[in-house]
Amino acid sequence: RRSSDLVTAGRDPNDSRMRLRDFIRLWITEGCKKVQPSTREFYTRHAGYATNYIGDLPLEVIDEREIEIMQGKLSDDGLSPRSINHVKAVLRNAFNVAVRWKMMTENPAASVPDWRVDEDEGAVLTPAQVAVFLSAVEGHRLSALYHIALVLGLRRGELLALRWEDVDGDTLHVEQTIKEGEGRRLEIGIVKSRKARDLPLSPDLLARIDARRLEDAAEARIAQQRATEKAEKDGTPIPLVRWNVAGLIFCSDVGTPLRLSNFNRSFGWLVTRINKELKRVGADPSLLIPSDLSPHGLRKTALTDLAVHGEAKAIQGIAGHADIDTTMRLYARRRMDAMRDAVEKMEKGRRTG
């Protein structure tokens, strides 16, 4: 089947002169049929970074040097080391297929080293900033979401996929996540680790979830009332509003699942508004929320703070990390923070002593 596809495309199946951009197109359409749509979109997006620079090169001339030159150009464009590594990983996967299809003799991306990624990449909040942030979101319709994020460290998609049925007494069952697939189509699937986990809910979190339940019911009544009033005004049959059909704890203000992109955008606006108010009242600059804080930064903040108070296996269970090494990096970061603080205090004491 692969050979006929290539012949139809005007290429010999073993022709290493095929341009990278043509091969990537073939690989995405024919070689990635079994992967999730969201993964295929990830491949397409990151392969696009590569084809911007080496897309016109034939497969036969692409070597380690060309890939490393491309990485340098991507860095000059402002791409982060983590994203540059994603681009290389996608190329490695694609070239593995090219080797299997006998279009390349070896995989040039396999021996290209990863760029060093700062594990602290991305903003996190200090305890004082956490207090400011949580105080600022009181009364926000997603206030409970932000509290859960900063206490239990759920991933963004996990937060948006939480259902009322996932709350069982003082236990929160986390088993699904929301993703955006091809064409920005929303998909609800299993969590990243592919293992559901049960997390403890504090009395405060339970109270906030109960308050959100009342808000959701009130929003449904208001939506039905508005639809009824409009129908009566127009002289049309009164429709039955299907509000929050998925039974999500945190839905949009029109009762549909929240899109990740819309949530990110509104979160950025929220941070901007909080900082604008802090500056207006003359708050200490150290209390300002980092402008590059993302929803993932709330997860990192929670897990980093939890690492101070809990043992590694417990934190791994809360975080949903597939391996303990990921969890241990939280402890390494905390140890480094403590060492840095100790050195700074010593130096300050020597200067003032």
Short mmCIF file of C-alpha atoms in Angstrom, two decimals, residues 60-336:
data_model
loop_
_atom_site.label_atom_id
_atom_site.label_comp_id
_atom_site.label_asym_id
_atom_site.label_seq_id
_atom_site.Cartn_x
_atom_site.Cartn_y
_atom_site.Cartn_z
CA GLU A 60 19.32 12.16 1.31
CA VAL A 61 21.15 15.38 2.26
CA ILE A 62 19.64 15.93 5.71
CA ASP A 63 22.25 15.16 8.36
CA GLU A 64 23.01 16.09 11.97
CA ARG A 65 24.59 19.38 10.90
CA GLU A 66 21.49 20.52 9.01
CA ILE A 67 19.28 19.68 11.98
CA GLU A 68 21.51 21.53 14.44
CA ILE A 69 21.66 24.60 12.17
CA MET A 70 17.87 24.50 12.00
CA GLN A 71 17.68 24.33 15.82
CA GLY A 72 19.85 27.44 16.08
CA LYS A 73 17.55 29.32 13.72
CA LEU A 74 14.50 28.22 15.68
CA SER A 75 16.15 29.53 18.84
CA ASP A 76 16.86 32.84 17.10
CA ASP A 77 13.15 32.97 16.26
CA GLY A 78 12.38 32.80 19.97
CA LEU A 79 11.36 29.14 20.23
CA SER A 80 12.01 27.73 23.72
CA PRO A 81 14.50 24.89 24.30
CA ARG A 82 11.60 22.60 25.24
CA SER A 83 9.82 23.33 21.95
CA ILE A 84 13.05 22.89 19.99
CA ASN A 85 13.39 19.45 21.56
CA HIS A 86 9.80 18.68 20.54
CA VAL A 87 10.66 19.56 16.93
CA LYS A 88 13.65 17.21 17.00
CA ALA A 89 11.59 14.44 18.58
CA VAL A 90 8.98 14.73 15.82
CA LEU A 91 11.69 14.58 13.17
CA ARG A 92 13.19 11.53 14.87
CA ASN A 93 9.82 9.77 14.74
CA ALA A 94 9.33 10.73 11.09
CA PHE A 95 12.83 9.62 10.09
CA ASN A 96 12.35 6.29 11.87
CA VAL A 97 9.49 5.67 9.46
CA ALA A 98 11.61 6.86 6.52
CA VAL A 99 14.27 4.30 7.47
CA ARG A 100 11.65 1.57 7.82
CA TRP A 101 10.25 2.52 4.42
CA LYS A 102 13.82 2.37 3.03
CA MET A 103 13.79 6.02 2.03
CA MET A 104 16.75 6.79 4.34
CA THR A 105 19.62 4.58 5.40
CA GLU A 106 19.87 6.02 8.91
CA ASN A 107 18.10 8.48 11.18
CA PRO A 108 20.10 11.75 11.40
CA ALA A 109 17.97 13.08 14.28
CA ALA A 110 18.76 10.10 16.52
CA SER A 111 22.24 11.36 17.44
CA VAL A 112 21.41 15.06 17.78
CA PRO A 113 21.55 15.97 21.50
CA ASP A 114 18.62 17.59 23.25
CA TRP A 115 18.86 21.22 24.24
CA ARG A 116 19.14 21.86 27.96
CA VAL A 117 15.73 22.68 29.42
CA ASP A 118 15.49 24.68 32.61
CA GLU A 119 13.15 22.70 34.85
CA ASP A 120 12.00 26.03 36.30
CA GLU A 121 10.93 27.20 32.85
CA GLY A 122 7.64 28.98 33.28
CA ALA A 123 6.50 31.12 36.18
CA VAL A 124 5.37 29.85 39.57
CA LEU A 125 3.89 31.79 42.47
CA THR A 126 5.39 32.58 45.85
CA PRO A 127 3.20 31.88 48.90
CA ALA A 128 2.44 35.60 49.15
CA GLN A 129 1.44 35.73 45.48
CA VAL A 130 -0.77 32.66 45.94
CA ALA A 131 -2.64 34.49 48.73
CA VAL A 132 -3.04 37.59 46.53
CA PHE A 133 -4.21 35.54 43.54
CA LEU A 134 -6.79 33.52 45.49
CA SER A 135 -8.10 36.66 47.17
CA ALA A 136 -8.47 38.34 43.77
CA VAL A 137 -10.49 35.47 42.25
CA GLU A 138 -13.06 35.37 45.07
CA GLY A 139 -16.45 35.75 43.41
CA HIS A 140 -15.14 34.67 40.00
CA ARG A 141 -17.29 31.91 38.47
CA LEU A 142 -14.15 29.74 38.19
CA SER A 143 -12.88 30.54 41.68
CA ALA A 144 -13.24 26.90 42.77
CA LEU A 145 -11.21 25.77 39.76
CA TYR A 146 -8.29 28.00 40.73
CA HIS A 147 -8.43 26.78 44.34
CA ILE A 148 -8.37 23.14 43.19
CA ALA A 149 -5.49 23.88 40.81
CA LEU A 150 -3.41 25.49 43.57
CA VAL A 151 -4.16 22.78 46.15
CA LEU A 152 -4.19 19.55 44.15
CA GLY A 153 -2.13 20.57 41.11
CA LEU A 154 -4.45 19.14 38.46
CA ARG A 155 -3.54 19.58 34.83
CA ARG A 156 -5.50 22.14 32.83
CA GLY A 157 -7.39 19.53 30.80
CA GLU A 158 -8.17 17.52 33.95
CA LEU A 159 -9.67 20.58 35.63
CA LEU A 160 -11.90 21.38 32.68
CA ALA A 161 -13.05 17.74 32.41
CA LEU A 162 -14.13 17.34 36.05
CA ARG A 163 -17.75 16.20 36.40
CA TRP A 164 -20.18 16.38 39.28
CA GLU A 165 -20.15 12.59 39.40
CA ASP A 166 -16.39 12.71 40.06
CA VAL A 167 -17.07 14.13 43.54
CA ASP A 168 -17.70 11.27 45.97
CA GLY A 169 -17.95 12.57 49.52
CA ASP A 170 -14.56 14.05 50.35
CA THR A 171 -12.84 12.31 47.41
CA LEU A 172 -12.26 13.66 43.92
CA HIS A 173 -12.00 11.05 41.14
CA VAL A 174 -9.74 12.20 38.30
CA GLU A 175 -9.97 10.01 35.23
CA GLN A 176 -10.56 12.15 32.15
CA THR A 177 -9.14 15.19 30.40
CA ILE A 178 -10.21 17.60 27.67
CA LYS A 179 -8.09 18.02 24.55
CA GLU A 180 -8.46 19.90 21.29
CA GLY A 181 -8.11 17.58 18.31
CA GLU A 182 -8.08 18.23 14.59
CA GLY A 183 -9.97 21.32 13.57
CA ARG A 184 -10.01 22.41 17.24
CA ARG A 185 -12.64 19.75 17.91
CA LEU A 186 -13.01 19.11 21.63
CA GLU A 187 -12.21 15.58 22.74
CA ILE A 188 -12.68 14.06 26.19
CA GLY A 189 -10.36 11.15 26.89
CA ILE A 190 -8.43 9.43 29.64
CA VAL A 191 -5.83 11.30 31.68
CA LYS A 192 -2.23 11.66 30.50
CA SER A 193 -0.87 8.89 32.74
CA ARG A 194 -3.71 6.60 31.55
CA LYS A 195 -4.43 5.84 35.22
CA ALA A 196 -7.33 7.35 37.15
CA ARG A 197 -6.51 8.67 40.61
CA ASP A 198 -8.51 9.56 43.72
CA LEU A 199 -7.54 12.75 45.54
CA PRO A 200 -8.60 14.10 48.95
CA LEU A 201 -10.90 17.11 49.12
CA SER A 202 -10.47 19.45 52.08
CA PRO A 203 -13.54 20.97 53.75
CA ASP A 204 -12.71 24.29 52.05
CA LEU A 205 -12.55 22.72 48.58
CA LEU A 206 -15.78 20.81 49.22
CA ALA A 207 -17.54 24.03 50.23
CA ARG A 208 -16.32 25.76 47.08
CA ILE A 209 -17.49 22.89 44.87
CA ASP A 210 -20.90 22.96 46.56
CA ALA A 211 -21.09 26.72 45.92
CA ARG A 212 -20.20 26.13 42.29
CA ARG A 213 -23.00 23.55 42.05
CA LEU A 214 -25.52 26.17 43.18
CA GLU A 215 -24.08 28.67 40.70
CA ASP A 216 -24.38 26.13 37.87
CA ALA A 217 -28.03 25.50 38.70
CA ALA A 218 -28.71 29.24 38.82
CA GLU A 219 -27.00 29.76 35.47
CA ALA A 220 -29.16 27.00 33.95
CA ARG A 221 -32.34 28.68 35.25
CA ILE A 222 -31.26 32.06 33.88
CA ALA A 223 -30.46 30.55 30.48
CA GLN A 224 -33.90 28.91 30.35
CA GLN A 225 -35.59 32.13 31.46
CA ARG A 226 -33.86 34.15 28.74
CA ALA A 227 -34.77 31.57 26.08
CA THR A 228 -38.38 31.59 27.28
CA GLU A 229 -38.63 35.39 27.23
CA LYS A 230 -37.16 35.54 23.73
CA ALA A 231 -39.55 32.87 22.43
CA GLU A 232 -42.55 34.66 23.92
CA LYS A 233 -41.43 37.93 22.39
CA ASP A 234 -40.91 36.31 18.98
CA GLY A 235 -44.11 34.25 19.21
CA THR A 236 -42.23 30.98 18.74
CA PRO A 237 -42.36 27.71 20.70
CA ILE A 238 -40.43 27.80 23.97
CA PRO A 239 -37.25 25.73 23.61
CA LEU A 240 -35.78 23.51 26.29
CA VAL A 241 -32.27 24.76 27.02
CA ARG A 242 -29.82 21.88 27.25
CA TRP A 243 -27.44 23.39 29.78
CA ASN A 244 -24.16 21.66 30.67
CA VAL A 245 -25.18 18.33 29.16
CA ALA A 246 -21.79 16.81 29.98
CA GLY A 247 -22.32 17.48 33.70
CA LEU A 248 -19.04 19.38 34.04
CA ILE A 249 -18.20 21.23 37.23
CA PHE A 250 -16.58 23.99 35.20
CA CYS A 251 -18.37 24.73 31.94
CA SER A 252 -18.45 27.89 29.83
CA ASP A 253 -20.90 30.71 30.53
CA VAL A 254 -23.18 29.25 27.86
CA GLY A 255 -23.17 25.74 29.34
CA THR A 256 -20.72 24.11 26.95
CA PRO A 257 -17.30 22.55 27.67
CA LEU A 258 -14.58 25.18 28.02
CA ARG A 259 -12.10 25.30 25.15
CA LEU A 260 -8.45 25.14 26.22
CA SER A 261 -7.53 28.10 24.02
CA ASN A 262 -10.38 30.22 25.39
CA PHE A 263 -9.47 29.26 28.94
CA ASN A 264 -5.83 30.23 28.37
CA ARG A 265 -6.89 33.57 26.89
CA SER A 266 -9.27 34.41 29.74
CA PHE A 267 -6.60 33.38 32.26
CA GLY A 268 -4.16 35.84 30.69
CA TRP A 269 -6.76 38.60 30.93
CA LEU A 270 -7.39 37.67 34.57
CA VAL A 271 -3.70 38.01 35.45
CA THR A 272 -3.58 41.37 33.67
CA ARG A 273 -6.61 42.66 35.57
CA ILE A 274 -5.20 41.49 38.92
CA ASN A 275 -1.89 43.25 38.32
CA LYS A 276 -3.62 46.41 37.11
CA GLU A 277 -5.54 46.59 40.39
CA LEU A 278 -2.44 45.83 42.47
CA LYS A 279 -0.56 48.67 40.78
CA ARG A 280 -3.51 51.01 41.26
CA VAL A 281 -3.50 50.50 45.03
CA GLY A 282 0.29 50.73 45.23
CA ALA A 283 0.92 47.12 46.27
CA ASP A 284 4.45 45.87 46.88
CA PRO A 285 5.94 44.92 43.47
CA SER A 286 6.84 41.49 44.86
CA LEU A 287 3.11 40.71 45.07
CA LEU A 288 2.51 41.26 41.36
CA ILE A 289 1.54 38.07 39.53
CA PRO A 290 4.19 37.07 36.92
CA SER A 291 2.91 38.25 33.55
CA ASP A 292 3.92 34.94 31.95
CA LEU A 293 2.02 32.83 34.47
CA SER A 294 0.04 30.11 32.70
CA PRO A 295 -2.58 27.66 34.00
CA HIS A 296 0.23 25.09 34.06
CA GLY A 297 2.08 27.44 36.41
CA LEU A 298 -0.68 26.91 38.97
CA ARG A 299 -0.02 23.15 38.81
CA LYS A 300 3.73 23.69 39.20
CA THR A 301 3.13 26.02 42.13
CA ALA A 302 0.93 23.47 43.91
CA LEU A 303 3.26 20.52 43.38
CA THR A 304 6.36 22.49 44.34
CA ASP A 305 4.71 23.61 47.57
CA LEU A 306 3.41 20.10 48.28
CA ALA A 307 6.96 18.80 47.99
CA VAL A 308 7.79 20.76 51.17
CA HIS A 309 5.16 18.95 53.19
CA GLY A 310 4.82 15.44 51.72
CA GLU A 311 6.92 12.43 50.81
CA ALA A 312 7.69 11.65 47.20
CA LYS A 313 5.30 8.74 46.60
CA ALA A 314 2.37 10.72 47.99
CA ILE A 315 3.18 13.68 45.75
CA GLN A 316 3.56 11.36 42.76
CA GLY A 317 0.05 10.06 43.42
CA ILE A 318 -1.41 13.55 43.67
CA ALA A 319 0.39 14.76 40.55
CA GLY A 320 -0.40 11.70 38.46
CA HIS A 321 3.23 11.38 37.39
CA ALA A 322 3.92 8.15 35.52
CA ASP A 323 7.42 7.86 37.01
CA ILE A 324 8.99 8.95 40.27
CA ASP A 325 11.87 10.78 38.52
CA THR A 326 9.50 13.54 37.43
CA THR A 327 8.33 13.96 41.02
CA MET A 328 11.88 13.96 42.40
CA ARG A 329 12.75 16.99 40.28
CA LEU A 330 10.32 18.95 42.46
CA TYR A 331 12.40 18.06 45.50
CA ALA A 332 15.63 18.92 43.69
CA ARG A 333 14.21 22.34 42.84
CA ARG A 334 13.14 22.90 46.45
CA ARG A 335 16.58 21.86 47.72
CA MET A 336 18.25 24.28 45.33
#
